[in-house]
Short mmCIF file of C-alpha atoms in Angstrom, two decimals:
data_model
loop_
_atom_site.label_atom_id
_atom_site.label_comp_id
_atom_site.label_asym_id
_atom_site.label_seq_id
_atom_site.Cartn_x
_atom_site.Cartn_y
_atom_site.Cartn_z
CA UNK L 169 -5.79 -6.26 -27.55
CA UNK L 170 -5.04 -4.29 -30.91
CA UNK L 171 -5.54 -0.86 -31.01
CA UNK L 172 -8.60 -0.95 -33.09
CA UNK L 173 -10.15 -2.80 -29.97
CA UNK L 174 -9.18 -0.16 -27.24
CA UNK L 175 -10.85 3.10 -28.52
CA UNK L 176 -13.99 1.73 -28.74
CA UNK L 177 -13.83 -0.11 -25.49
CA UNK L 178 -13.30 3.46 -24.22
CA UNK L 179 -15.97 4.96 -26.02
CA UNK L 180 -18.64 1.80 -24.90
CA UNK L 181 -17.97 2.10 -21.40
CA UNK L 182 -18.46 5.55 -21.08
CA UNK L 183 -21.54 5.44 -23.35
CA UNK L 184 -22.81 2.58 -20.84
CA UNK L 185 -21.70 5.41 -17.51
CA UNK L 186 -23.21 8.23 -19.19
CA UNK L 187 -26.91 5.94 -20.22
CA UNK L 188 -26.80 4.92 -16.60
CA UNK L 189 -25.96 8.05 -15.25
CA UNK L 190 -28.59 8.59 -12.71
CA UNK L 191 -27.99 4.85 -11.56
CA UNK L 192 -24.56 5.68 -11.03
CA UNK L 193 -25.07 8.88 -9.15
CA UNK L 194 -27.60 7.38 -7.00
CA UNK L 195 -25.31 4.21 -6.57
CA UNK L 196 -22.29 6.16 -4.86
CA UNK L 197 -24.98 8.26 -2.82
CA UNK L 198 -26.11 4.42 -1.68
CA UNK L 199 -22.52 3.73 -1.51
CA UNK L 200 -21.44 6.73 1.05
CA UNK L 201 -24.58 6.02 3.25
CA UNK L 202 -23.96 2.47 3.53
CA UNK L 203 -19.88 2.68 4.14
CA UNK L 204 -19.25 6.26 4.86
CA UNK L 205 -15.99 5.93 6.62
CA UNK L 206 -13.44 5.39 3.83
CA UNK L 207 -14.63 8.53 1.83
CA UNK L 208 -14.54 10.38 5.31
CA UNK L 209 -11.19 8.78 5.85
CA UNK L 210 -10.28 10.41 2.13
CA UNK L 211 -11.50 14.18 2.36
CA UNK L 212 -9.18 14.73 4.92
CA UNK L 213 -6.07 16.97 3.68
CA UNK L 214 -3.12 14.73 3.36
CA UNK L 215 0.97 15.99 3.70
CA UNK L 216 3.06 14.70 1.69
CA UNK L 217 6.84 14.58 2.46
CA UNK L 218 9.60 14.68 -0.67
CA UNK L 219 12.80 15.75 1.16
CA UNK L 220 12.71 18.86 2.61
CA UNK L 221 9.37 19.53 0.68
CA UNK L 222 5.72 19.28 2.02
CA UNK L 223 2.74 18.68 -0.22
CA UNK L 224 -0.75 19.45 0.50
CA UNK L 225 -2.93 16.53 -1.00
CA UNK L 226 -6.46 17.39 -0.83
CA UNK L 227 -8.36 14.82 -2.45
CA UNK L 228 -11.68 16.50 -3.52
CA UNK L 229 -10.07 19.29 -5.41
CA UNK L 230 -8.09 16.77 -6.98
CA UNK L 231 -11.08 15.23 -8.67
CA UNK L 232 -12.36 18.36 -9.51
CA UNK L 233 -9.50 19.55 -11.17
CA UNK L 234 -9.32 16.03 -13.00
CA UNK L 235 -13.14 16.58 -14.18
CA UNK L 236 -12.21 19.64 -15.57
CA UNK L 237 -8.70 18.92 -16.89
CA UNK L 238 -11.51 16.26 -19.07
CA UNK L 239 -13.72 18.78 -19.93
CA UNK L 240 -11.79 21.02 -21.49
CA UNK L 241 -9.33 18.62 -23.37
CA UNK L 242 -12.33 17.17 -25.34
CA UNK L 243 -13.39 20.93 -26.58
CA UNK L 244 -11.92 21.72 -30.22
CA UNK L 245 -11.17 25.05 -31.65
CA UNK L 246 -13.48 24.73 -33.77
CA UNK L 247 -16.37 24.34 -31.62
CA UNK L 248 -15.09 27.35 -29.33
CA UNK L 249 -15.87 29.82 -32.84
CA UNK L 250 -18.75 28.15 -33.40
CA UNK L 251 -20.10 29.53 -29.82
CA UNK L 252 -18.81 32.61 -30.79
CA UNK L 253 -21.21 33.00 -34.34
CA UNK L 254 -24.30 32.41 -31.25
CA UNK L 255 -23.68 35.26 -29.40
CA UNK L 256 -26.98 36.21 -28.46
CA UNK L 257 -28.10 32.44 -26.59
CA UNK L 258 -24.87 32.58 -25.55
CA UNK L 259 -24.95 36.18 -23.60
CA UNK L 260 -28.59 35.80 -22.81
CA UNK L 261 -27.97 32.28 -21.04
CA UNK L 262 -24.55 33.72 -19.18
CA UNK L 263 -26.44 36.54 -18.27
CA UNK L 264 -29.30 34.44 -16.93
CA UNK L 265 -26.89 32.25 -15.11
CA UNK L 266 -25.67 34.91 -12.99
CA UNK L 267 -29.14 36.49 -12.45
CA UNK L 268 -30.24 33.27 -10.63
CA UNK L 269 -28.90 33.48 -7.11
CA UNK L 270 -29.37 37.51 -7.00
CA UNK L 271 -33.36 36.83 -7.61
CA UNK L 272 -33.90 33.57 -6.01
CA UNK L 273 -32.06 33.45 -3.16
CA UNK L 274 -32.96 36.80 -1.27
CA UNK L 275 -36.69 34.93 -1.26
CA UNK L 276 -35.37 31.99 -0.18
CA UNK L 277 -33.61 33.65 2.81
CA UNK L 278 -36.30 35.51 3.83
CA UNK L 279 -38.76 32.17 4.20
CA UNK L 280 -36.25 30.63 5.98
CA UNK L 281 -35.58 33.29 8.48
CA UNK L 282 -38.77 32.56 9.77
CA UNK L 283 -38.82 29.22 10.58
CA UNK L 284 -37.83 27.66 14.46
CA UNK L 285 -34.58 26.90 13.17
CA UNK L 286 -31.77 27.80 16.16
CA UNK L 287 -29.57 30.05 12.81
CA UNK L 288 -32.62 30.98 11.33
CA UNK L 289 -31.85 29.04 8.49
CA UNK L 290 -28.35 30.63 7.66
CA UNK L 291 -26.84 27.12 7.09
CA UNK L 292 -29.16 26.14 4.27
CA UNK L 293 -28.93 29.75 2.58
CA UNK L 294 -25.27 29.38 2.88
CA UNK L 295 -25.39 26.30 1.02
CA UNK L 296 -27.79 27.13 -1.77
CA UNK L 297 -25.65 31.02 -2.08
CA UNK L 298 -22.64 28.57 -2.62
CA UNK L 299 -24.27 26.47 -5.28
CA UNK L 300 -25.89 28.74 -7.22
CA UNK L 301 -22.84 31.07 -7.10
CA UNK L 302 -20.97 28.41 -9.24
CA UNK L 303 -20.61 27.79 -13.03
CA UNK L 304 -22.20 25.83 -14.98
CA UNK L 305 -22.25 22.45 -14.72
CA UNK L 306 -20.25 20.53 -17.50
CA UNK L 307 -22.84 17.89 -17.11
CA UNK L 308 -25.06 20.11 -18.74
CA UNK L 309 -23.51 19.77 -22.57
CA UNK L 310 -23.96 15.22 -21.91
CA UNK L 311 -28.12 16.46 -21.21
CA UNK L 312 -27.76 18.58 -24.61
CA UNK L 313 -26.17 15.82 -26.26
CA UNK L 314 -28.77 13.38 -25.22
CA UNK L 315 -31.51 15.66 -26.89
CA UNK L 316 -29.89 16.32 -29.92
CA UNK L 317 -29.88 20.13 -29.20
CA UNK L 318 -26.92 22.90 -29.54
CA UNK L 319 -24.01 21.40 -27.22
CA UNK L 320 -21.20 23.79 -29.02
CA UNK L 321 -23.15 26.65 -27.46
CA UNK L 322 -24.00 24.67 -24.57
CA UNK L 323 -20.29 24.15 -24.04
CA UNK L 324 -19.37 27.51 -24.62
CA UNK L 325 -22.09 28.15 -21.67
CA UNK L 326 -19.65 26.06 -19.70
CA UNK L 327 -16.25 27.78 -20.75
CA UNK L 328 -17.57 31.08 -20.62
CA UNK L 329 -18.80 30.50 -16.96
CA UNK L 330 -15.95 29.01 -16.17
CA UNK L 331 -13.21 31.76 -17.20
CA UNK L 332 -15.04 34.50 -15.60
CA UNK L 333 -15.54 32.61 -12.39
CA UNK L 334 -12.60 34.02 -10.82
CA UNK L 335 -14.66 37.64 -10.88
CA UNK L 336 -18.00 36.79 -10.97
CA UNK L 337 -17.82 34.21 -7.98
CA UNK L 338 -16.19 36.80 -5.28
CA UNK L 339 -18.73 38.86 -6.47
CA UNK L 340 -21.99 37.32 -6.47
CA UNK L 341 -20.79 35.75 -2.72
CA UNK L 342 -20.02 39.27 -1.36
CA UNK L 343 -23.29 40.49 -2.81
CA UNK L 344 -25.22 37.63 -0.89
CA UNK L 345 -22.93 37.97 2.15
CA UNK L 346 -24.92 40.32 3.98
CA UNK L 347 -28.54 37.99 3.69
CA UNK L 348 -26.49 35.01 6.28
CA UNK L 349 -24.39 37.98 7.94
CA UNK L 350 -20.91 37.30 9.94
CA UNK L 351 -17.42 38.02 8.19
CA UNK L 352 -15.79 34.63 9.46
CA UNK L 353 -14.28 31.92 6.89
CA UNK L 354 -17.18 29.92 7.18
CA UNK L 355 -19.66 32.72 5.72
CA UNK L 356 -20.29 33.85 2.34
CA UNK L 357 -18.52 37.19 3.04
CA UNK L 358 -15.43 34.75 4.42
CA UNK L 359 -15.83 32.35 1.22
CA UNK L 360 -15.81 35.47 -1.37
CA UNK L 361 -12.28 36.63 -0.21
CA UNK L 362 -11.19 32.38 -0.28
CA UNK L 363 -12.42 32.09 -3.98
CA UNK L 364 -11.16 35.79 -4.80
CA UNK L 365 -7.54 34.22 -3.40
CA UNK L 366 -7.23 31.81 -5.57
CA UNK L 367 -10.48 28.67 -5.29
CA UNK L 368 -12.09 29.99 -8.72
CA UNK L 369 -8.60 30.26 -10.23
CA UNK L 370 -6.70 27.47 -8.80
CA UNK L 371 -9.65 24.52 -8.61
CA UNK L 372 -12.10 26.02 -11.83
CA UNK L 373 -10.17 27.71 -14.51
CA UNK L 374 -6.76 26.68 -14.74
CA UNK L 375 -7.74 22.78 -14.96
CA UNK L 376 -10.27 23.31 -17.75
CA UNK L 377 -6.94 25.77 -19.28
CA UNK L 378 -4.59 23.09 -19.40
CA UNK L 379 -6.97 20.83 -21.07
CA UNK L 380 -7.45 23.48 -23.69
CA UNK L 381 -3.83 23.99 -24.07
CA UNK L 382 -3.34 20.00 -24.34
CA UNK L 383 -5.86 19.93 -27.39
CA UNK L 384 -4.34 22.57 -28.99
CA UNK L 385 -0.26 21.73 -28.16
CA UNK L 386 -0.30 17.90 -28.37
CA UNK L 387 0.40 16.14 -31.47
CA UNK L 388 -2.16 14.13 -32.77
CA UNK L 389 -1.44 10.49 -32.12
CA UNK L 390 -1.26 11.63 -28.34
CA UNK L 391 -3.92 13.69 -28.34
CA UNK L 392 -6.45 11.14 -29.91
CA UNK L 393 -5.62 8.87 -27.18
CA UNK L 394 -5.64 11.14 -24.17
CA UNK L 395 -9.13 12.45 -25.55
CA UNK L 396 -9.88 8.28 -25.88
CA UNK L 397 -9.32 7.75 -22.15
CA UNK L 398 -11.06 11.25 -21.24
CA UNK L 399 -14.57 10.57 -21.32
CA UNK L 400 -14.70 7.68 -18.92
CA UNK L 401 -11.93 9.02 -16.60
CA UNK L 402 -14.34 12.45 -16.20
CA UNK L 403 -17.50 9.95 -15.21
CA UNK L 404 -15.51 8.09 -12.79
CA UNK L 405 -13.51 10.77 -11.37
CA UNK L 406 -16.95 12.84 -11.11
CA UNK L 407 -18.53 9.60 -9.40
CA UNK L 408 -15.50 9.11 -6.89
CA UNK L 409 -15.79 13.04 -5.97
CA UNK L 410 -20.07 12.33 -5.59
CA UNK L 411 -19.01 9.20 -3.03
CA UNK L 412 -16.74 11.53 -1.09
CA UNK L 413 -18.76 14.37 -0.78
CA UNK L 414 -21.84 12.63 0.21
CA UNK L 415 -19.80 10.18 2.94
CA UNK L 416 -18.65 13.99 4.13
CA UNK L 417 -22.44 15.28 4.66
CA UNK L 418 -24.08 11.67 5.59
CA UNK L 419 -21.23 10.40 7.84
CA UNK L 420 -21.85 12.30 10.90
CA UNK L 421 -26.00 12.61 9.35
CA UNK L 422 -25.86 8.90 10.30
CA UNK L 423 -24.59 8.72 13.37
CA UNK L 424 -26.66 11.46 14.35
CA UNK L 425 -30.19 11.17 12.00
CA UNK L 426 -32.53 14.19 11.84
CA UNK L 427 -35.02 13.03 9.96
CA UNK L 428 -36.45 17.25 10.35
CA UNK L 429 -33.15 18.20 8.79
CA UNK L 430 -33.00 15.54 5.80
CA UNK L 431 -36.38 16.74 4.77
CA UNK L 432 -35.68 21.03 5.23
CA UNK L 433 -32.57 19.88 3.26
CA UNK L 434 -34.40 18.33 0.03
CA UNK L 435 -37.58 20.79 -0.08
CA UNK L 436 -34.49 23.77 0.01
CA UNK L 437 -33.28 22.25 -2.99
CA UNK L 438 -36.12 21.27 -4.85
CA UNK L 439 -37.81 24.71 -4.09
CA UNK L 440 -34.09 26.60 -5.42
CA UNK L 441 -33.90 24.22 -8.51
CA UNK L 442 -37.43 24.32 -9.92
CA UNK L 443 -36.98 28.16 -9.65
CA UNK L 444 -34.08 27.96 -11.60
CA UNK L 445 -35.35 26.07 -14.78
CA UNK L 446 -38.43 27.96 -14.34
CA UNK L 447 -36.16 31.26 -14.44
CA UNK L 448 -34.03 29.75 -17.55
CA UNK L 449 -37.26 28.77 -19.57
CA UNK L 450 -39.57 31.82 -18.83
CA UNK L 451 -36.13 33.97 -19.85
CA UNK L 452 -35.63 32.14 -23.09
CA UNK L 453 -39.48 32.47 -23.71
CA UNK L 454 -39.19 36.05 -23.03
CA UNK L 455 -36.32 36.88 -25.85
CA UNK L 456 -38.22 34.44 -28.12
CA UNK L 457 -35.10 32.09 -28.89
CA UNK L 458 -35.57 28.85 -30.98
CA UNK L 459 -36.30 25.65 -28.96
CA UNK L 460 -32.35 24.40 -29.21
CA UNK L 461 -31.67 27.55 -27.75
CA UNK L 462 -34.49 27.70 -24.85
CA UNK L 463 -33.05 24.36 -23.84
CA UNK L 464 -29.48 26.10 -23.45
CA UNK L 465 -30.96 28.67 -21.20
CA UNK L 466 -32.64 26.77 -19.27
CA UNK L 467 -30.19 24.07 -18.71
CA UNK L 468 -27.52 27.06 -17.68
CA UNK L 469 -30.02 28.42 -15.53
CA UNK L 470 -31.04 25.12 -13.72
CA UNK L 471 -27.02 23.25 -13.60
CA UNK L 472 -24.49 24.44 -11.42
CA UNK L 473 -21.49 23.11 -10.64
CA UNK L 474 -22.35 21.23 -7.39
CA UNK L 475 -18.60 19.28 -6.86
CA UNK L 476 -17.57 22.76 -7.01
CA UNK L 477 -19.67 24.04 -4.60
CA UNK L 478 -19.93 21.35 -2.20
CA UNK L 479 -15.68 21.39 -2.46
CA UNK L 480 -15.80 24.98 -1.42
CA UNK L 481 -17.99 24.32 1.25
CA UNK L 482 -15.81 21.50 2.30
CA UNK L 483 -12.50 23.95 2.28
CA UNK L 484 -14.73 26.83 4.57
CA UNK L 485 -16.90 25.11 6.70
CA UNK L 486 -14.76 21.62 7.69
CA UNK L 487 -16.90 21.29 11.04
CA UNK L 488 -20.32 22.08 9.38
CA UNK L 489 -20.30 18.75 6.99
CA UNK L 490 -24.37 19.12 7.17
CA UNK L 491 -24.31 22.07 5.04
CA UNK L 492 -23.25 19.77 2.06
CA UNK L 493 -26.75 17.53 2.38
CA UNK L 494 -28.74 20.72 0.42
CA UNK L 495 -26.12 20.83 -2.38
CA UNK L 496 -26.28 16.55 -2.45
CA UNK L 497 -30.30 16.74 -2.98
CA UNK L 498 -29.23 19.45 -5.22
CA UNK L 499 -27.10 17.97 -7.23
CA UNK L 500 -29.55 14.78 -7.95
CA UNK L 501 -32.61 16.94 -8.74
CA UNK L 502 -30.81 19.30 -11.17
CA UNK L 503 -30.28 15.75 -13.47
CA UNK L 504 -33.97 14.98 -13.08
CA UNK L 505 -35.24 18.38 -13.63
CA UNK L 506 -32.17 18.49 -16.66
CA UNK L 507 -33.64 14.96 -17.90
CA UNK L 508 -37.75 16.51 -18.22
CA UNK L 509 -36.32 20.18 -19.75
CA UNK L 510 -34.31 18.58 -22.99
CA UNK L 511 -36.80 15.53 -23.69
CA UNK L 512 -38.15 15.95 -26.93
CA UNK L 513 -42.18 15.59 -27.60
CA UNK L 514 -42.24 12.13 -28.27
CA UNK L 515 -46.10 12.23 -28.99
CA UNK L 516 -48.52 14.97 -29.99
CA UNK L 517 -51.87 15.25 -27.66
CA UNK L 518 -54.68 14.41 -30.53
CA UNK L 519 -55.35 10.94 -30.31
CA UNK L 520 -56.46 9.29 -33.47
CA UNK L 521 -58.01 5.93 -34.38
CA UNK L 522 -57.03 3.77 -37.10
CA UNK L 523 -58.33 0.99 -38.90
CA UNK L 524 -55.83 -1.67 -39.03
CA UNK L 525 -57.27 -5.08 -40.61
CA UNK L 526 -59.77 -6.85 -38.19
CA UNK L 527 -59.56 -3.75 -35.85
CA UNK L 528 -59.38 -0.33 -34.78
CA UNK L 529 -56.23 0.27 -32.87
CA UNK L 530 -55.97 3.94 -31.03
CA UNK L 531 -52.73 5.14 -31.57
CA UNK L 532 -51.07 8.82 -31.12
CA UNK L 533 -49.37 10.71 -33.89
CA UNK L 534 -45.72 11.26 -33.99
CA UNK L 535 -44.29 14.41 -32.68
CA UNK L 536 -42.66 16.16 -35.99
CA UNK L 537 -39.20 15.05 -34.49
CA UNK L 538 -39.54 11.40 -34.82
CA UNK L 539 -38.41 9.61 -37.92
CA UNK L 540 -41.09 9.25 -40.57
CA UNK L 541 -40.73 5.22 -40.97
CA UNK L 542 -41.31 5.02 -36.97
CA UNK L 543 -44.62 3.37 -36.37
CA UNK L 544 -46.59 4.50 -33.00
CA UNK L 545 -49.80 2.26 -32.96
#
């Protein structure tokens, strides 16, 4: 194969992954509900022996850190200062971001406290203060891509998130602590001193670092072909960490189906994630931003990282796998929801009526966005 052939055998197949995203996400959800047992099988820690020396291998956080390591090696200096020249969508959609979980999910806990549930609901409030607690999702620049909008301040969304995770995560989690009470590993309280010892460091920041550091140190030769091999290594890796995260949450779901459960699981998630694009859009409505911006807003608002959260969960609640099926309908609704909040107008609502030769044909006219040769009738 010459090397002409390789890059953009690269670049099709993860243009073919990221077109068939949802496909793909809801294949390796199909995947861990039909054979569970080898991704159970893998989210178990592993030691490794080298002499005298014992590694950890952990899998999930593995993957994570490999997403990450993806993200940032594909960023350029020079989209970094173009975030900076945006500070205001920029701020306002950070700010939003962390807004989210201190206004939603005190609502959220209080409706669930109510129901017959045995821990009032803690387990599904732990999940969603978890979730929403995390950055933003680097999914969220491929949706901005997709619809054409601002993805260097969509990206700088991610980055900014990202390096201030290590404060902001301890923080909103202790804030939230005291709506699930306990001060045990596997609450929030327990989970804010775990990221503030190194999770938000460790398994968020310094991956998406050393991918900075790679684009800026390597030379170029190696650096065009790392960032060639990038893109689809991120999809898969990010598909292999969906499969094992789901087999965690439906493996022992399976054996033991709650059909009660499954559903309290999904309508938590759909009720937390419509509340969160509603949040972004209403916000970027409110401070009057363009509609490239709105979209950035919103998208921070509504996409957190959920392999980060549900690989959190995984490191503080080990026996309480359930926990994870909120953050898996969570993490499949935020790309629907992601999908209907960046798709452009395709058509205006006036319908018209034209007279084509030998008949009238209703058509509808094109939304200013289209191209002007594009015919709609």
């Amino acid at each position: 194969m010459s090397p002409a052939t390789k890059p953009s055998a690269s670049r099709g197949l993860a243009g073919r992954l990221r077109e068939r995203l949802g496909w793909a996400v809801a294949a390796a959800y199909l995947a861990a509900a039909v054979c569970p047992a080898p991704g159970v099988w893998l989210r178990r820690p592993r030691e490794l022996h080298a002499g005298n020396v014992a590694l950890s291998l952990d899998l999930a956080p593995a993957l994570l850190a490999l997403v990450l390591f993806c993200a940032g090696l594909q960023v350029s200096p020079q989209a970094l200062l173009r975030t900076v020249r945006r500070p205001v969508t920029l701020l306002a959609g950070l700010a939003a971001h962390l807004l989210v979980p201190l206004l939603i999910i005190p609502g959220l806990a209080a409706v669930l406290s109510r129901t017959p549930d045995s821990d009032g609901g803690a387990g599904m409030t732990t999940a969603m203060i978890f979730l929403t607690a995390m950055p933003v999702a680097a999914g969220a620049t491929v949706w901005t891509a997709r619809a054409d909008g601002d993805q260097p301040t969509m990206l700088g969304l991610v980055l900014a998130s990202t390096f201030l995770s290590p404060l902001t995560l301890p923080l909103t989690l202790g804030a939230l602590a005291p709506l699930v009470g306990g001060d045990h590993p596997g609450t929030p309280a327990g989970a804010a001193r775990a990221a503030g010892q190194g999770f938000a460091l460790t398994g968020v920041l310094l991956p998406c670092v050393a991918g900075l550091l790679c684009h800026i140190a390597l030379p170029a030769e190696a650096l065009a072909g790392l960032r060639r091999a990038a893109a689809p290594t991120a999809v898969l890796a990010s598909l292999a960490l969906t499969y094992l995260n789901a087999a965690g949450a439906l493996g022992r779901f399976l054996t033991h189906p709650a059909a009660l459960l499954a559903s309290a699981a999904v309508a938590v998630a759909a009720f937390v994630c419509a509340l969160s694009f509603l949040f972004g859009r209403v916000a970027g409505s409110l401070l009057r931003l363009d509609t490239r911006a709105r979209a950035c807003v919103t998208l921070a608002c509504g996409m957190s990282n959920s392999s980060a959260g549900a690989v959190l969960i995984g490191a503080v609640l080990p026996d309480r796998p359930h926990v994870l099926l909120p953050v898996l309908a969570y993490g499949l609704l935020q790309k629907l929801a992601a999908q209907r909040a960046v798709r452009p107008p395709r058509w205006r609502a006036r319908t018209v009526w034209r007279d084509w030769p030998g008949r009238w044909s209703r058509c509808r006219q094109p939304a200013a966005s289209d191209p002007p040769d594009r015919h709609r009738c």
